[in-house]
Coordinates of C-alpha atoms and ligand atoms in Angstrom, one line a residue:
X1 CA -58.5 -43.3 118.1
X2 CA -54.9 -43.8 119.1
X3 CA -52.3 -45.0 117.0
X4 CA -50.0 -47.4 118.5
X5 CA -46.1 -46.9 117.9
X6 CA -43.8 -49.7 116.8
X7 CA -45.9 -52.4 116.7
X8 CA -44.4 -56.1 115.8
X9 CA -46.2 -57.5 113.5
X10 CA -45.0 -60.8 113.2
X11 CA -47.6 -62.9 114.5
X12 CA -49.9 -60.7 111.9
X13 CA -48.4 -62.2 108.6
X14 CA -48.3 -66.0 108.2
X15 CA -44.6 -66.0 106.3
X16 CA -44.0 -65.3 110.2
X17 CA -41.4 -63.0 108.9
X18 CA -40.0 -60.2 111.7
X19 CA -41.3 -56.9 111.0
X20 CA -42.4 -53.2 113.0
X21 CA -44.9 -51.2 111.9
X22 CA -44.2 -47.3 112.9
X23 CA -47.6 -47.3 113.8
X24 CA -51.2 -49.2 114.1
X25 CA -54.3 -49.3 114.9
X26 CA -57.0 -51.7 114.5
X27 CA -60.7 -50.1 114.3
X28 CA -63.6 -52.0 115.3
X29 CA -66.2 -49.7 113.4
X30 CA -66.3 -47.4 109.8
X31 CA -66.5 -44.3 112.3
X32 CA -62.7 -45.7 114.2
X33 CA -61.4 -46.4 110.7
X34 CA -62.3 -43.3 109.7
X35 CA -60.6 -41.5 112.6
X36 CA -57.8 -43.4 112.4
X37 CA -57.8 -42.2 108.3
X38 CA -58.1 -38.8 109.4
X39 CA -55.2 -38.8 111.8
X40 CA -52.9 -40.8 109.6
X41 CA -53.6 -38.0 106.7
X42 CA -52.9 -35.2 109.3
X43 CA -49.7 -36.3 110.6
X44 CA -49.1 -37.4 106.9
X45 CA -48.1 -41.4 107.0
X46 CA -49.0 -43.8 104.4
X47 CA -51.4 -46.2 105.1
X48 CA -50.9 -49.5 104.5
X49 CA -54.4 -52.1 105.3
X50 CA -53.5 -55.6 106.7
X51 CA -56.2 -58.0 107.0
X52 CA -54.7 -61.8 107.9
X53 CA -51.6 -61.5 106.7
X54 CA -52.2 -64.3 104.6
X55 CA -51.2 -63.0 101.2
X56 CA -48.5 -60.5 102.2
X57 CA -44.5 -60.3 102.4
X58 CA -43.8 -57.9 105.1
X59 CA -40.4 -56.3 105.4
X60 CA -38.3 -55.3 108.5
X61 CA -39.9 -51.9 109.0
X62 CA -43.6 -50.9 107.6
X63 CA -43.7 -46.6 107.7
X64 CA -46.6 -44.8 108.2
X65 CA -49.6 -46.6 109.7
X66 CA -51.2 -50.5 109.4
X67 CA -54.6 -50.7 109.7
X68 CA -56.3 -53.6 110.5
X69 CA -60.2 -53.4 110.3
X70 CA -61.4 -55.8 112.6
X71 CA -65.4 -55.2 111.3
X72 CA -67.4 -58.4 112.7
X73 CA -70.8 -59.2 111.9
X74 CA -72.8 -61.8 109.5
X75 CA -75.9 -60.7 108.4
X76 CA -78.2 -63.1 105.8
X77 CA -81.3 -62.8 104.3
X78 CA -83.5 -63.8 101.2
X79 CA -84.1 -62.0 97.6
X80 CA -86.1 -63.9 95.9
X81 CA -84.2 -67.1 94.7
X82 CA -81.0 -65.8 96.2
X83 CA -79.7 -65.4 100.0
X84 CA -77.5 -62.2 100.3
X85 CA -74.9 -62.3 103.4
X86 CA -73.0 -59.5 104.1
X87 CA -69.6 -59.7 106.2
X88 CA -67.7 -57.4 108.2
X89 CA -63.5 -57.3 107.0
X90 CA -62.3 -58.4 109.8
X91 CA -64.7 -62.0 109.4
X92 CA -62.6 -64.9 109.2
X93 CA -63.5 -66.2 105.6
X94 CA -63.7 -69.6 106.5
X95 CA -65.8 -68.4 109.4
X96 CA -68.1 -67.4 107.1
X97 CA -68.1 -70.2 104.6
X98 CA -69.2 -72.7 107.6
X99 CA -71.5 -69.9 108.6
X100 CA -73.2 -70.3 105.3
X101 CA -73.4 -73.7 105.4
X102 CA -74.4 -73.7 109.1
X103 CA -77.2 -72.2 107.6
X104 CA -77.7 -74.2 104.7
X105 CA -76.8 -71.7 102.3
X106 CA -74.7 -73.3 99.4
X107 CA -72.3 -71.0 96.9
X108 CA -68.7 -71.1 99.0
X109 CA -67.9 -74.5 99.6
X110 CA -65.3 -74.5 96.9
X111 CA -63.8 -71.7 98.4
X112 CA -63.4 -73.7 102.1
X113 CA -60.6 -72.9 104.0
X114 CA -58.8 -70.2 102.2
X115 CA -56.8 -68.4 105.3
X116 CA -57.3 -64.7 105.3
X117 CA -60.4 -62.3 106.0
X118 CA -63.8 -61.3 104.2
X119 CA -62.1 -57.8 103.6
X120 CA -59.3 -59.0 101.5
X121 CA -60.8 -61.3 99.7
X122 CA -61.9 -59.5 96.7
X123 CA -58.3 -57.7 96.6
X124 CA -57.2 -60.7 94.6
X125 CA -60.8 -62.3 93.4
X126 CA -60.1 -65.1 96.0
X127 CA -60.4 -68.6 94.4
X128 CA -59.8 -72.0 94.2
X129 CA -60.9 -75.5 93.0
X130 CA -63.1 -73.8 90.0
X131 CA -65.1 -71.1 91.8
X132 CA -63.9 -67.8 91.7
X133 CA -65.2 -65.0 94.6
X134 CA -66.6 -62.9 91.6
X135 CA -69.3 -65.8 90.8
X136 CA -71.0 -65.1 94.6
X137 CA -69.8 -61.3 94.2
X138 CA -73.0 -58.4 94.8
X139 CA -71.3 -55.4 96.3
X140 CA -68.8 -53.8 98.6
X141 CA -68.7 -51.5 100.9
X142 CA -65.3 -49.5 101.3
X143 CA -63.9 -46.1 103.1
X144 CA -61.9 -44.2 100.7
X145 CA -58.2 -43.4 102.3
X146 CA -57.9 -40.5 100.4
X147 CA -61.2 -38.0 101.3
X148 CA -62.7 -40.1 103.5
X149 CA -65.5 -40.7 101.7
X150 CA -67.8 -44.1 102.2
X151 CA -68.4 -45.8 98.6
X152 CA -70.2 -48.9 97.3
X153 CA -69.2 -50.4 94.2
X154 CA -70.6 -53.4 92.0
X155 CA -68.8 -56.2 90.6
X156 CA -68.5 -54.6 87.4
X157 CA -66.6 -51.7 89.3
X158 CA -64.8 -53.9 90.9
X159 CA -63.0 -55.3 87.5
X160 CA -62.5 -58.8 88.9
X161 CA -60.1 -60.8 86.8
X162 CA -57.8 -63.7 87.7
X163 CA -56.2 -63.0 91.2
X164 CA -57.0 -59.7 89.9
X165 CA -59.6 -56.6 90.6
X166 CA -59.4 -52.5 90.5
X167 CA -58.1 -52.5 93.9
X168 CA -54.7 -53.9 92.4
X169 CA -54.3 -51.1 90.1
X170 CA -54.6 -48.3 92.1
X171 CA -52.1 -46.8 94.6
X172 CA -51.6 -48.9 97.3
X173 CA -54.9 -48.5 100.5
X174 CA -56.8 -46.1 97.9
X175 CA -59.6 -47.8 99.6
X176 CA -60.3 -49.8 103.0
X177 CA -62.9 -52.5 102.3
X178 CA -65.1 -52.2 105.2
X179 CA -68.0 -55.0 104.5
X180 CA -68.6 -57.8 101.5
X181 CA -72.0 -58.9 100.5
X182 CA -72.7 -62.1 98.3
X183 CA -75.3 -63.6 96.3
X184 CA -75.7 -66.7 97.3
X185 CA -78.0 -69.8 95.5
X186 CA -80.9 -70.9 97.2
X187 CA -80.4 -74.2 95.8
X188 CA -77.1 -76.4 95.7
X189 CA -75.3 -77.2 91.9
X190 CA -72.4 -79.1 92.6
X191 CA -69.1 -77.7 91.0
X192 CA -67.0 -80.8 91.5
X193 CA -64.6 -80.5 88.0
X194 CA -61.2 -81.2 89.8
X195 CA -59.7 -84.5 89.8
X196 CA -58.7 -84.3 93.4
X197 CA -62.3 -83.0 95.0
X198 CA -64.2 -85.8 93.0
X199 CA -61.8 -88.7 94.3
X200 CA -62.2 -87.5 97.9
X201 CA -66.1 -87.2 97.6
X202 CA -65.8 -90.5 96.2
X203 CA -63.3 -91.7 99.0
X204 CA -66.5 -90.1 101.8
X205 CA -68.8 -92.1 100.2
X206 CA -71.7 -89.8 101.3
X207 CA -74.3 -87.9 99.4
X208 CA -73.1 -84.9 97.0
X209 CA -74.2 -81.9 99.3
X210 CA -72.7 -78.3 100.0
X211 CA -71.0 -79.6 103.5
X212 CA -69.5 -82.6 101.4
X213 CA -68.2 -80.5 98.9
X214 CA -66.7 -78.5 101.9
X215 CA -65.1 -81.3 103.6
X216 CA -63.7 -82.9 100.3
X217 CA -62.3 -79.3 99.5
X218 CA -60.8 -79.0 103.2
X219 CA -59.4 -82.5 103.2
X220 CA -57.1 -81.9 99.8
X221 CA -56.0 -78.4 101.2
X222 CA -55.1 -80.0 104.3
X223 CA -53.0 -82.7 102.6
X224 CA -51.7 -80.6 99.8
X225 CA -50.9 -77.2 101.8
X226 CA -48.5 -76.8 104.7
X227 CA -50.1 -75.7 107.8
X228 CA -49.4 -72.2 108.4
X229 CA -49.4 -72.4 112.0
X230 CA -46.0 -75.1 112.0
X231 CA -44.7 -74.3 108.5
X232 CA -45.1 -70.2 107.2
X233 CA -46.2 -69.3 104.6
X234 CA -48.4 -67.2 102.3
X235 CA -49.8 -70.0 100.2
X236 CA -49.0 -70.1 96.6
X237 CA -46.2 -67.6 96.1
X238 CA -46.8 -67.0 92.2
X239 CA -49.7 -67.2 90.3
X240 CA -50.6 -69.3 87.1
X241 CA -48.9 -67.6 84.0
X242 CA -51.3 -66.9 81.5
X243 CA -49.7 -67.9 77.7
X244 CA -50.7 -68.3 74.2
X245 CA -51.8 -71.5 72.4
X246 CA -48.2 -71.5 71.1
X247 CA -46.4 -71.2 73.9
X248 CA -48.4 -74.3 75.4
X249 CA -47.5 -76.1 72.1
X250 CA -43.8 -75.2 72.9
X251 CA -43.6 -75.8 76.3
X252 CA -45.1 -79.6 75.8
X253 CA -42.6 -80.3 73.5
X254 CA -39.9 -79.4 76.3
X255 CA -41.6 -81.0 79.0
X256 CA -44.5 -83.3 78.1
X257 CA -47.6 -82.6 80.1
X258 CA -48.2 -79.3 81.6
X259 CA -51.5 -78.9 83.2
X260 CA -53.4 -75.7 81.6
X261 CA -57.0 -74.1 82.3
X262 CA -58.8 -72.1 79.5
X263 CA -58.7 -68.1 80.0
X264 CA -60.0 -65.4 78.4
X265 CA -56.7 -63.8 77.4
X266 CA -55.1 -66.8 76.1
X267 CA -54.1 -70.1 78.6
X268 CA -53.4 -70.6 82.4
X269 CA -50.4 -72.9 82.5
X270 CA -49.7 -74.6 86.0
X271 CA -46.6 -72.5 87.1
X272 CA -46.0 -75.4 89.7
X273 CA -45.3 -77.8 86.6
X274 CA -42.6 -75.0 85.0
X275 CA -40.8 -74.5 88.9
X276 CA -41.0 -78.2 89.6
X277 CA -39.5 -78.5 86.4
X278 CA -36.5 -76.4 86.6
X279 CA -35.9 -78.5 90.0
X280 CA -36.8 -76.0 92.5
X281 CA -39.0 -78.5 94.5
X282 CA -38.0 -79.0 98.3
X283 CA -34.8 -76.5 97.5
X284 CA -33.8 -73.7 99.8
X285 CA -31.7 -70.5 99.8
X286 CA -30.8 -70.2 103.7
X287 CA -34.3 -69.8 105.5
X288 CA -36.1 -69.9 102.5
X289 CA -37.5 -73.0 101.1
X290 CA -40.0 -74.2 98.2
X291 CA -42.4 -76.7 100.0
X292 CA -41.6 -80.1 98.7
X293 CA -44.9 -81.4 97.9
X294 CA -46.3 -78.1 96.3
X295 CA -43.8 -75.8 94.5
X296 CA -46.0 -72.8 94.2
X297 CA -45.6 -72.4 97.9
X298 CA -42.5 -70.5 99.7
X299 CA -41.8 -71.5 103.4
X300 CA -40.5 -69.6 106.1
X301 CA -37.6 -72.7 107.0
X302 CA -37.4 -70.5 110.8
X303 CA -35.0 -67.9 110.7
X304 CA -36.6 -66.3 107.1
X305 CA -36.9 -62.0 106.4
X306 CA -38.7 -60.6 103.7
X307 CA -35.5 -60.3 102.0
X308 CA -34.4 -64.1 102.2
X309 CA -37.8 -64.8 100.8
X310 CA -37.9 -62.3 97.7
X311 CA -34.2 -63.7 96.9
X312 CA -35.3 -67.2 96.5
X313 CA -38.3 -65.7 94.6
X314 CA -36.5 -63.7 92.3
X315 CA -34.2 -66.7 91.4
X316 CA -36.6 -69.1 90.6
X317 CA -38.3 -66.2 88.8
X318 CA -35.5 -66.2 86.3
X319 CA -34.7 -69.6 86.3
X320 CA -37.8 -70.7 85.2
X321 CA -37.7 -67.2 82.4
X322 CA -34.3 -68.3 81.6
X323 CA -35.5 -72.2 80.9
X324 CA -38.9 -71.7 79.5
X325 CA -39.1 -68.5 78.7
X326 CA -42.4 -67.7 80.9
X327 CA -42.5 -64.6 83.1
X328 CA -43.8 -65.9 86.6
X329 CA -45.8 -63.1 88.8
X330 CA -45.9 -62.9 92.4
X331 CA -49.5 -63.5 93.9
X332 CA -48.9 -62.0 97.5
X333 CA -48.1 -57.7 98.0
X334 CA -44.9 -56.7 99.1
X335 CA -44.7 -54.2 101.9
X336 CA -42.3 -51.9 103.7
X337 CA -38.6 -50.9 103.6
X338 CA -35.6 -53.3 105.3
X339 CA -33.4 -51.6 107.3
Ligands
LIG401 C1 -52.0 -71.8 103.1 C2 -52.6 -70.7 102.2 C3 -53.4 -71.1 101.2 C4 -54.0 -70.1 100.3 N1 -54.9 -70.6 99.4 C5 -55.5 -69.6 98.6 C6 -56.4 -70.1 97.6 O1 -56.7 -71.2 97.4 N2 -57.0 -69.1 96.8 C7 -56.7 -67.8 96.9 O2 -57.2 -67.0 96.2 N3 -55.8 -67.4 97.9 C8 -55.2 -68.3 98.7 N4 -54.3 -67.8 99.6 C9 -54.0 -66.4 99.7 C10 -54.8 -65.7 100.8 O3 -55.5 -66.6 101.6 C11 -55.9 -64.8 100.2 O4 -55.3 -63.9 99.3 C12 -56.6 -64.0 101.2 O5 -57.7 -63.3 100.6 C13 -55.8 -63.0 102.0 O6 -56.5 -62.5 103.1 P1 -55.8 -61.7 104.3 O7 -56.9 -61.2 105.1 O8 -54.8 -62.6 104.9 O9 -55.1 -60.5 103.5 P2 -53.7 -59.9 103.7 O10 -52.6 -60.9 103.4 O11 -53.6 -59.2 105.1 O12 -53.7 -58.7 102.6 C14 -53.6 -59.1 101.2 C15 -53.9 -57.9 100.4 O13 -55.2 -57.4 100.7 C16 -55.2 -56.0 101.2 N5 -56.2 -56.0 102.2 C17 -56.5 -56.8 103.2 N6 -57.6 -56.4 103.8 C18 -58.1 -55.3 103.2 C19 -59.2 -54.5 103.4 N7 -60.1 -54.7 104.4 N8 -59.4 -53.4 102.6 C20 -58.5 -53.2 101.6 N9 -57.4 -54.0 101.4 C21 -57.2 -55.0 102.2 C22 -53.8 -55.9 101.7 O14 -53.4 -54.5 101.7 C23 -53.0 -56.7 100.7 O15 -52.7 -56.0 99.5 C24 -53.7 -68.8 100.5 C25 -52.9 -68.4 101.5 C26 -52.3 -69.4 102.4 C27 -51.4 -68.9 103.5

């Protein structure tokens, strides 16, 4: 399979943010992936897998080659009290969330409308409004960059954790996720903990099902989150420090309510509450803004690079380190060199 030279891969990230890949290609099948592995090892460039571009800060230049799988296909059937669906990468994940409940198969419609694809998804343990990816999680399927060599690996070898799994720890496109397959309830248990999904199933007024669930989810995001496609961005930027008791003690006596969620290393504390705090809401460093009604989310203002982006990062960073002494981490990867 050829690899393409200098590709822009602008509209392929959704910070919008300018930047070239030396070269790409985008195999439709394991057997083109695994050319396309073969050829990049040859000619020795470093592989880099893009799915969406959702969760990425691309800058100017990418070496080596991208790879974007572009694996399509849904597949469900029944185990016993379970449905298992298995999804190609390169599936939409919302595409496959209404697939499921096209088909009246319940388990995702917390997870509604999170951009990005089915291959990426269990890079970071997707989640959102109290479900976690790991919870519908069976198995992967995955073509390792280094030999070549086609692997399937469990949850438990997948080491989920909070925007967390193995495939964060190891060097960067060890392995190119090639299909995901959940397990899936036959029957519906709502999960409807948060505040904001429980008003807006209340505001329906219809029946608790999976689709309302689904709708309620999608109306919040849409009213919460900027819309990629007329503001950029890559969602929320850093993800939820996780403190001790203490700290949470300390940091309510600075600032009065802090929103926190129990974890099993200690306490999530709402990182929008500490950035909001230090007064970072609606500000901007040139082409770089914090979105006014969410904080957690960076926005390409127009004219942003990678660079522009990272700067406000890093400064509200250390500001908030500086203020309340809590290290924020970035949630999306950073890629490439600027030149
Ligand atoms: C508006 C908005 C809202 C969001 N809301 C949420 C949310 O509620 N919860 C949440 O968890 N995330 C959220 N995100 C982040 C993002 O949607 C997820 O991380 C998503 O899984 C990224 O998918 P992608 O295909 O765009 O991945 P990319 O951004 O292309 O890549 C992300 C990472 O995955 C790797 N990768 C991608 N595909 C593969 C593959 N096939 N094999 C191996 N590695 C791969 C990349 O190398 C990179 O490290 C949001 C993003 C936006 C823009």
């Amino acid at each position: 399979m050829k690899l393409l030279a200098d590709v822009d891969l602008q509209r392929f990230n959704t910070l919008r943010l300018p930047s070239t890949a030396e070269f790409f290609a985008a195999p439709n099948d394991l057997d083109e992936a695994q050319l396309v592995v073969t050829e990049a090892t040859a000619r020795n460039l470093p592989i880099t897998v893009l799915g969406g571009g959702s969760n990425v800060v691309l800058r100017t230049r990418i070496p080596g080659c991208v790879i974007m799988p572009r694996f399509l296909g849904i597949e469900a059937h029944r185990e016993g009290d379970e449905h298992v669906v298995t999804a190609g990468a390169g599936v939409v994940w919302h595409d496959l969330v209404r697939f499921c409940l096209g088909r009246g198969i319940p388990g995702l419609e917390n997870l509604a409308l999170i951009p990005g694809s089915v291959g990426a998804a269990p890079i970071q343990n997707i989640g959102a409004y109290g479900l976690e990816l790991q919870e519908r999680f069976k198995s992967l399927t995955a073509l390792s960059c280094r030999d070549g060599a086609i692997v399937k690996l469990n949850a438990q070898q997948c080491a989920f954790g909070y925007r967390d799994s193995l495939f964060k720890h190891l060097p960067h496109a060890s392995y190119l996720i090639a299909a995901v397959s959940l397990r899936l309830p036959a029957t519906f248990n709502a999960r409807v903990g948060y505040p904001d999904v429980q008003r807006e199933l209340a505001s329906l007024g219809i029946r608790v099902s999976a689709v309302a669930v689904a709708e309620a989810v999608t109306r919040v995001r849409r009213r919460k989150l900027p819309d990629v496609r007329r503001v950029p961005n890559a969602g929320s930027f850093f993800k939820n420090p996780v403190v001790a008791r203490s700290d949470v003690e300390r940091l309510r006596g600075l600032l009065g309510n802090v929103p926190t969620y129990d974890h099993p290393n200690g306490i999530k504390v709402a990182a929008a509450r500490l950035i909001d705090a230090a007064g970072w809401k609606g500000q901007h460093i040139g082409a770089a803004g914090v979105w006014s009604r969410q904080p957690l989310v960076l926005v390409n203002l127009g004219t942003a690079r990678a660079a522009d982006i990272l700067t406000l990062a890093h400064s509200i960073q250390a500001d908030v380190e500086h203020r309340f002494g809590v290290a924020l981490e970035f949630e999306p990867a950073v890629f490439g060199v600027d030149e």
